[in-house]
Coordinates of C-alpha atoms in Angstrom, one line a residue:
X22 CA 17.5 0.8 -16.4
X23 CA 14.0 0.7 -15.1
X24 CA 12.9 -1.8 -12.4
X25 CA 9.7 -3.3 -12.2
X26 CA 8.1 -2.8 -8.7
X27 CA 8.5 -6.4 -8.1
X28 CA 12.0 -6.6 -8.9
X29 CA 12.4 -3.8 -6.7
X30 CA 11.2 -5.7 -4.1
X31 CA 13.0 -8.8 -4.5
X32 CA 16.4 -5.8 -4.9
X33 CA 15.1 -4.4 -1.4
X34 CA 14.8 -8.4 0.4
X35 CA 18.2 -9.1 -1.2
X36 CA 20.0 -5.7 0.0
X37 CA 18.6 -6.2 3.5
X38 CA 19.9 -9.8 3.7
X39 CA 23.1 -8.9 2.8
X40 CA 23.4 -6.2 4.7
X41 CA 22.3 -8.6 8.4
X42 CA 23.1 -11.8 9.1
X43 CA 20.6 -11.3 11.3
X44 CA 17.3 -10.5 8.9
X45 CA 15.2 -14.0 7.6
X46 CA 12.7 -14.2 4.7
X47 CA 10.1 -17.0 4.7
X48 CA 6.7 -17.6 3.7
X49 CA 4.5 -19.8 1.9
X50 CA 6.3 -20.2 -1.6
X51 CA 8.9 -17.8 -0.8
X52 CA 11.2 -20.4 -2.1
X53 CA 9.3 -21.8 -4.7
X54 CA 10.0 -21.3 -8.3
X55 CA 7.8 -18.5 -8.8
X56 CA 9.3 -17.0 -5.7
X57 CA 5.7 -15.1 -4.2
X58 CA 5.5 -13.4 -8.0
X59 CA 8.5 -12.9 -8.4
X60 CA 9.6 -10.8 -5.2
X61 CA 11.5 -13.7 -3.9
X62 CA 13.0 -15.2 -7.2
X63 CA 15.8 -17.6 -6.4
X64 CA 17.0 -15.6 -2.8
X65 CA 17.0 -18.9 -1.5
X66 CA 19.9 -19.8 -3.8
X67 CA 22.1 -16.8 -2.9
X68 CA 21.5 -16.6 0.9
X69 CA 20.6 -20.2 1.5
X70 CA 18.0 -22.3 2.8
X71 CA 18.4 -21.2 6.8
X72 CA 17.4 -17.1 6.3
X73 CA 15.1 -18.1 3.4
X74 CA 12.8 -20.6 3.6
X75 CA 8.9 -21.6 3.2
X76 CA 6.6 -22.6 5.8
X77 CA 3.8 -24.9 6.6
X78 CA 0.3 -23.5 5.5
X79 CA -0.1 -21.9 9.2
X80 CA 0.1 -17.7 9.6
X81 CA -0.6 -17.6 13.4
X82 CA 2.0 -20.3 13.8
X83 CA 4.6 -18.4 10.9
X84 CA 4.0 -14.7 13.1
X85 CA 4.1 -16.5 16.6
X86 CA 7.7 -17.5 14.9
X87 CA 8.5 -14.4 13.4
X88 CA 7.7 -12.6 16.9
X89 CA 9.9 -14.8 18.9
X90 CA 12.9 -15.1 16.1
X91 CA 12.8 -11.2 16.7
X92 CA 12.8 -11.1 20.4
X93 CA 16.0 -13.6 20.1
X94 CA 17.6 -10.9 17.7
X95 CA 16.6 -11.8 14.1
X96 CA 15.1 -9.2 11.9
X97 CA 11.9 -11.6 10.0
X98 CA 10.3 -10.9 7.1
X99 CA 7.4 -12.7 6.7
X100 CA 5.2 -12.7 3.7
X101 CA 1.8 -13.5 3.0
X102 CA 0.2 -13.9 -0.4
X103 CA -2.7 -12.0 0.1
X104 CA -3.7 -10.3 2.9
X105 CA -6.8 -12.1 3.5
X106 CA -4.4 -14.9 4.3
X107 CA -3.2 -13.4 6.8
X108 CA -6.6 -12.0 9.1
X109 CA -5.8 -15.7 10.4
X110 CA -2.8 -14.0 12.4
X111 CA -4.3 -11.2 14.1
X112 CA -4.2 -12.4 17.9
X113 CA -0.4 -12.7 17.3
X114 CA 0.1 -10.0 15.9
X115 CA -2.2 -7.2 17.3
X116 CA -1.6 -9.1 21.1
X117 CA 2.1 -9.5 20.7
X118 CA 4.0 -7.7 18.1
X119 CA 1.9 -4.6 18.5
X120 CA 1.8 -4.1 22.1
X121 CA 5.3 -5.1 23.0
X122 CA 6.9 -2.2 23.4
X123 CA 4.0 -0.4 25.5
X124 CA 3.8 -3.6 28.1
X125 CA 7.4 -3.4 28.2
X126 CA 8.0 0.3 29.2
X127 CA 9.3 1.2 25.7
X128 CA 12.5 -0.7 25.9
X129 CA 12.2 -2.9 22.8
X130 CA 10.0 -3.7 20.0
X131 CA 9.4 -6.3 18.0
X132 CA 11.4 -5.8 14.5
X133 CA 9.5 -8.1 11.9
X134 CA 8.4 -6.8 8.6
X135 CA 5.1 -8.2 7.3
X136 CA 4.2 -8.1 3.9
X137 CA 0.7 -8.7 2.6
X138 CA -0.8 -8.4 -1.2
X139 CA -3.8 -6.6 -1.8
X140 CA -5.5 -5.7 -5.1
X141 CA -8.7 -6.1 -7.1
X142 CA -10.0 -7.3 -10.3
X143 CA -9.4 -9.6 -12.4
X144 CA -11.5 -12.5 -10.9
X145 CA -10.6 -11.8 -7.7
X146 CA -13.4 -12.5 -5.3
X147 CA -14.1 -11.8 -1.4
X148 CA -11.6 -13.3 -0.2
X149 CA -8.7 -12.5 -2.5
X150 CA -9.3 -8.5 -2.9
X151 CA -9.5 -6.8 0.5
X152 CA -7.7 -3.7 1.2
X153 CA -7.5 -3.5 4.8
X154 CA -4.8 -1.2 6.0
X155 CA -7.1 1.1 8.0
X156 CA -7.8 -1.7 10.1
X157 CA -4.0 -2.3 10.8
X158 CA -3.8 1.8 11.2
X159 CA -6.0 1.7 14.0
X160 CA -3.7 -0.3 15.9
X161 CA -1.2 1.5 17.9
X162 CA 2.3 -0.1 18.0
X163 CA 1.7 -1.2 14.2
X164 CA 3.6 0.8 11.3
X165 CA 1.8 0.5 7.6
X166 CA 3.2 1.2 4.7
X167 CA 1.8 1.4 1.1
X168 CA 4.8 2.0 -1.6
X169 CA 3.4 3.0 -5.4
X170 CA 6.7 3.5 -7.2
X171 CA 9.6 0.9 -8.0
X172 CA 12.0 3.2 -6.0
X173 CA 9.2 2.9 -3.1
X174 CA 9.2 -0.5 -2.8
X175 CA 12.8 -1.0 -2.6
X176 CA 13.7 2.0 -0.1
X177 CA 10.5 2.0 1.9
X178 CA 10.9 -1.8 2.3
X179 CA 14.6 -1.5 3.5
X180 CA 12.9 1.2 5.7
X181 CA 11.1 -1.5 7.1
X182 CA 12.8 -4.1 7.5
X183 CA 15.4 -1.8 9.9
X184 CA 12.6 -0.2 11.7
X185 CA 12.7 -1.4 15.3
X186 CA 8.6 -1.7 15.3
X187 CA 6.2 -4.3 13.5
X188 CA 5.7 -2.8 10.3
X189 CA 2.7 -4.0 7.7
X190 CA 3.9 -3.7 4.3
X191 CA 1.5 -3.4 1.7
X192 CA 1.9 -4.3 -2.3
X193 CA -1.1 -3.5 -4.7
X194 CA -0.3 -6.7 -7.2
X195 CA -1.8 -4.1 -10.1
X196 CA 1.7 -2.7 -9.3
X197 CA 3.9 -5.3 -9.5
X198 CA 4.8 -5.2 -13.1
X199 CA 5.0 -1.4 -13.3
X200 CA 8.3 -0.1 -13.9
X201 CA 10.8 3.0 -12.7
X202 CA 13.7 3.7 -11.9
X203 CA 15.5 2.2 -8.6
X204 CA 18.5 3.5 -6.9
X205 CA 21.4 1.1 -6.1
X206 CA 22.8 0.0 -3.2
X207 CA 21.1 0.1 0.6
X208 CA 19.2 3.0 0.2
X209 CA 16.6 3.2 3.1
X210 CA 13.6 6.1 3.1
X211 CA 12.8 7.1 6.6
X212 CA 8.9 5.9 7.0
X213 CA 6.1 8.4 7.5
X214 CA 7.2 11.0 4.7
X215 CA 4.8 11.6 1.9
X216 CA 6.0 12.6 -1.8
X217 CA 4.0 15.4 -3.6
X218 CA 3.8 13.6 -6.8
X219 CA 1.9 17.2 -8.4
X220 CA 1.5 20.5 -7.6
X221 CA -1.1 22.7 -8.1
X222 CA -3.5 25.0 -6.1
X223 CA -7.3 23.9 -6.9
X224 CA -7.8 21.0 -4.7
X225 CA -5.8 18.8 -2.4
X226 CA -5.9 15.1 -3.9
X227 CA -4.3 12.8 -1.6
X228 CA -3.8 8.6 -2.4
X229 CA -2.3 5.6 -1.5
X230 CA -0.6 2.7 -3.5
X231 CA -2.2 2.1 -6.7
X232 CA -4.9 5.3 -6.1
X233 CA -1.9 7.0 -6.8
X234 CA -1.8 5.9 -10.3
X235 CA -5.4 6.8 -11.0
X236 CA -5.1 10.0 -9.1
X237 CA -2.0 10.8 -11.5
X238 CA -3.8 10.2 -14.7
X239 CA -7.0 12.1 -13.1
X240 CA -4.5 15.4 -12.4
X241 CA -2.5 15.5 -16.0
X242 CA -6.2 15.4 -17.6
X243 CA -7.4 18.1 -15.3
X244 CA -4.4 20.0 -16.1
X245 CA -5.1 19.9 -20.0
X246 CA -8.2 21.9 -18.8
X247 CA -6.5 24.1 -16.5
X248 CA -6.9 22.5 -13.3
X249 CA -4.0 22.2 -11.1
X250 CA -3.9 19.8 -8.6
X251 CA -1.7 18.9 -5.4
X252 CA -1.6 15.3 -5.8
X253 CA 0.1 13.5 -2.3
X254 CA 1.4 9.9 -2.5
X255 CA 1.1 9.3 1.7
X256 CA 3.4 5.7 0.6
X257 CA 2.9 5.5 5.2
X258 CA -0.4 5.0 6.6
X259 CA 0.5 5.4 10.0
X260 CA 2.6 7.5 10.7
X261 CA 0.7 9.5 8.2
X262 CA 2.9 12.8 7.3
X263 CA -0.3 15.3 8.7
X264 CA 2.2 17.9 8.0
X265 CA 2.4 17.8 4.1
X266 CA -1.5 17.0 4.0
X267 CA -2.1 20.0 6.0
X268 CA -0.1 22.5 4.3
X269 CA -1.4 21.7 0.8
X270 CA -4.9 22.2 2.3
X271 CA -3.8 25.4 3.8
X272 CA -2.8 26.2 -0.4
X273 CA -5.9 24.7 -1.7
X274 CA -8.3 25.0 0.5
X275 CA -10.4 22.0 -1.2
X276 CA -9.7 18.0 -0.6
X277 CA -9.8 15.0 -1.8
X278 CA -9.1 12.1 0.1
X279 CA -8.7 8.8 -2.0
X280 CA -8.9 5.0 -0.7
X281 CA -8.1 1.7 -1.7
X282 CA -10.2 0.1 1.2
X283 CA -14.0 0.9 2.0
X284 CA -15.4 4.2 2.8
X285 CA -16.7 3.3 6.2
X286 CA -14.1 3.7 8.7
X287 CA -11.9 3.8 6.1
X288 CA -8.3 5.7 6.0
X289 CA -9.9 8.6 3.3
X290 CA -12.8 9.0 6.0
X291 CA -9.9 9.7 8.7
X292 CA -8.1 12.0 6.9
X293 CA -11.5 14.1 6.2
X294 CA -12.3 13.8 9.7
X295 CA -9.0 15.2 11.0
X296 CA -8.7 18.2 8.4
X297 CA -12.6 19.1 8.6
X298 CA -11.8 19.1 12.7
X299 CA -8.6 20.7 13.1
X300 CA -8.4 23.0 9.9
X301 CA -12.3 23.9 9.2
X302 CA -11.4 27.3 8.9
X303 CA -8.9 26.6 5.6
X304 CA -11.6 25.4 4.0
X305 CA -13.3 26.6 1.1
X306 CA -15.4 23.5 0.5
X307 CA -16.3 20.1 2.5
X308 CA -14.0 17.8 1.9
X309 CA -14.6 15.4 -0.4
X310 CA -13.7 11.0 -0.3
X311 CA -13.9 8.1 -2.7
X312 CA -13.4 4.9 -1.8
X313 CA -14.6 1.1 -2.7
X314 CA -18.4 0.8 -2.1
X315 CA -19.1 -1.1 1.5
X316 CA -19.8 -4.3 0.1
X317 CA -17.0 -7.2 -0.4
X318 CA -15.6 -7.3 -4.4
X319 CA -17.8 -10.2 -6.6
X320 CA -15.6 -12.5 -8.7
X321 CA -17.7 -12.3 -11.9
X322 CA -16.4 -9.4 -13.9
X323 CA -20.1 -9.1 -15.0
X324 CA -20.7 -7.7 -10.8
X325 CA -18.2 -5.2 -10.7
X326 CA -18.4 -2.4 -13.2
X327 CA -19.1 -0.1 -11.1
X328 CA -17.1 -1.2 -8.2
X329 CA -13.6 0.2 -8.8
X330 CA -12.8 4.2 -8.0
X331 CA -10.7 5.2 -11.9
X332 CA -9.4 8.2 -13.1
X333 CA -13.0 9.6 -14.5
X334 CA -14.7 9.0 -11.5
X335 CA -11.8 11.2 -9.8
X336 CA -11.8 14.3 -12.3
X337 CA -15.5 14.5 -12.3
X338 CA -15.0 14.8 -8.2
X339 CA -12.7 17.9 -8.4
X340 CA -14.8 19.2 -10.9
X341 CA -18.0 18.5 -8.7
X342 CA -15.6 20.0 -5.9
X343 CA -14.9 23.3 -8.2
X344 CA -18.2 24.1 -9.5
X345 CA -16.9 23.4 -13.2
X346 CA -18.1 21.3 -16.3
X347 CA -14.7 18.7 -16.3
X348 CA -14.8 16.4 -20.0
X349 CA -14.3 12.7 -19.0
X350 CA -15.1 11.0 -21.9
X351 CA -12.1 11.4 -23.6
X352 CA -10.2 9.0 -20.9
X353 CA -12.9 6.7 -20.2
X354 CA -12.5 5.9 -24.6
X355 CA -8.9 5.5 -23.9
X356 CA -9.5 2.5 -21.8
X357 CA -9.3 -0.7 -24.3
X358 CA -8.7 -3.4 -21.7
X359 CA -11.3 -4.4 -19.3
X360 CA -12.7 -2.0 -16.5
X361 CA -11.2 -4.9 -13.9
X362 CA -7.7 -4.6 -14.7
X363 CA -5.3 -1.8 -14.6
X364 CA -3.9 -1.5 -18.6
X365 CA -3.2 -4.0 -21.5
X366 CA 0.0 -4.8 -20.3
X367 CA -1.7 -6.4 -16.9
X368 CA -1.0 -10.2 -17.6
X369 CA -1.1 -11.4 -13.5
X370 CA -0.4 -12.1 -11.2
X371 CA -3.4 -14.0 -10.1

C-alpha cells in the first residue's frame, strides 16, 4: 500500500524508537495533536512522554540539549518546523556538534539527527521558505540529507538517526503528502548514495528533494521528443556521491545541475565548479545551473511568478544545452493549480 512521505517519516521515527531505548524525539509540537504535520502523530502515546516530548520555544537551548543527551549516550532527534527556525541554533550546532569529533582526535561524535522543513509557495514569505542546505554543506563534521521519495524518507532517516555524526535532515513540505511505496521493518540506506531515477545519454540532470519531481516531469517530456536524460536524485548533500555524478557526465558529456536554494554559493554552483575543474575535458558543453533567483521568496503570490525553477523552465535548459527547438507549452497548459503550489492535490501544510 502506498505511504505518504510524511507517514514514512513518522514509520522511520517509530522504527528507530523501537529499535533503541536509547534514541529521543522532541521538538516544538512534536507531541501536539497535529504531531509536526503529521510526522510525529500520536508517538508520544506509544513510546511515552520521557523519549517523546515538546520543548520550550528555545532551538539553541533544544540543540545544546540534544548535544549533551548524545554525549551521555542518547541518540536525539530534534525537529524544527522550518528551518528558518532553526538559524537561531547555529553556534551550537556548527561549534559543538560539528566539530566534536575533529577536537576530539576522532574518537566520538555527536549522534543527533536534526530535521528542518524547507519549501516554498503558498504564502510563504522570507522567513518561512529558505532552502539552506549548502550552508550546512559547507560545514565539515555536518552530514545533510535531502530524501524525495516515501521510501527515502523512511530509510534515509533510519540512516540518520544511526549515523554516529550530526546529520541535517531536510523535508521539502511540497513532499509531504506525496505517496510511494515504503518497505517494512528497519530498513536503513547507507547515506551518501545517489539513485539514477532516469537514464539517458543527452545531458546529465542532477536534483535534490522536490527538484527531483520537476526534473522528472522535465525528462519524460523530453523523452516524448526524443531526448534522453540521466536524471540523478543526490537524496545526500554531503557526502555527495561525486562518483555517480561523474560517470554520467563521462556518458553525457553535458550538465545540469539543479537547486532548491539560491544560485550564489549554492550547492548546483558547487557541483559545476567541481565537474568544470576536475572533468573539463568530458565536456561537450559548459555546464549548465538553475536555482532560486538571489533574492529572499515574497509572500504575495502576485511577487513570485517568476520565482520558482518548474519543469518548463528545465526542458527549455537541455534544449538550450542541445542546440534544439524543445515544445514547452504543452506542460506549462497542464498546470491548472496555481504557479505557487506543487499540484491540485497540495492542501498544506502551512
Amino acid at each position: 500500500m502506498a505511504t505518504s512521505f510524511a507517514a514514512a517519516i513518522r514509520d522511520g521515527l517509530a522504527t528507530a524508537l523501537a529499535a533503541d531505548d536509547d534514541v529521543i524525539c522532541f521538538g516544538l509540537g512534536t507531541d501536539d495533536p497535529k504531531g509536526v504535520f503529521g510526522t510525529t502523530l500520536d508517538l508520544h502515546k506509544q513510546f511515552g512522554p520521557d523519549r517523546v516530548f515538546d520543548m520550550p520555544t528555545s532551538e539553541a537551548a533544544m540543540t545544546g540539549f540534544a548535544i549533551g543527551a548524545a554525549l551521555n549516550g542518547m541518540r536525539p532527534v530534534l525537529t524544527h518546523q522550518r528551518l528558518d527556525f532553526a538559524l537561531l541554533s547555529l553556534d551550537q550546532l556548527v561549534n559543538n556538534a560539528a566539530k566534536w569529533r575533529f577536537m576530539f582526535g576522532g574518537k566520538r561524535g555527536v549522534p543527533i539527527t536534526i530535521r528542518m522543513i524547507i519549501g516554498r509557495g503558498w504564502g510563504q514569505g522570507p522567513t518561512h521558505s529558505q532552502s539552506l542546505q549548502s550552508w550546512f554543506a559547507h560545514i565539515p563534521g555536518l552530514k545533510v540529507v535531502m530524501p524525495t521519495t516515501a521510501e527515502d524518507a523512511k530509510t534515509l532517516l533510519l540512516g540518520a538517526i544511526f549515523d554516529d555524526d550530526p546529520v541535517i535532515f531536510l523535508e521539502h513540505r511540497w513532499l509531504h503528502n506525496m505517496k510511494g511505496e515504503v518497505p517494512a521493518g528497519d530498513v536503513r540506506e547507507p547515506l551518501g548514495k545517489a539513485r539514477v531515477v532516469r537514464s539517458g545519454d543527452a545531458v546529465t540532470i542532477v536534483a535534490m528533494s522536490y527538484m527531483t519531481v520537476e526534473a522528472l516531469h522535465a525528462v519524460d517530456h523530453l523523452a516524448a521528443q526524443g531526448i534522453a536524460c540521466d536524471l540523478i536524485d543526490l537524496r545526500s548533500i554531503r557526502p555527495l556521491d561525486w562518483p555517480t555524478v561523474i560517470t554520467s557526465v563521462q556518458k553525457t558529456g553535458r550538465l545540469l545541475a539543479l537547486d532548491s536554494g539560491h544560485l550564489t554559493g549554492g550547492v548546483a554552483g558547487e557541483i559545476v565548479a567541481r565537474i568544470a575543474t576536475d572533468h573539463f575535458a568530458s565536456l561537450k558543453s559548459a555546464p549548465q545551473r538553475l536555482a532560486a533567483p538571489d533574492v529572499p521568496e515574497a509572500t504575495s503570490p502576485a511577487l513570485t511568478k517568476n520565482y520558482h525553477v518548474r519543469a518548463e523552465h528545465i526542458a527549455d535548459a537541455v534544449g538550450r544545452m542541445l542546440g534544439r527547438d524543445v515544445e514547452t507549452a504543452s506542460l506549462v497548459a497542464q498546470r491548472t493549480f496555481p504557479h505557487d503550489v506543487p499540484g491540485t492535490w497540495f492542501s498544506g501544510p502551512f
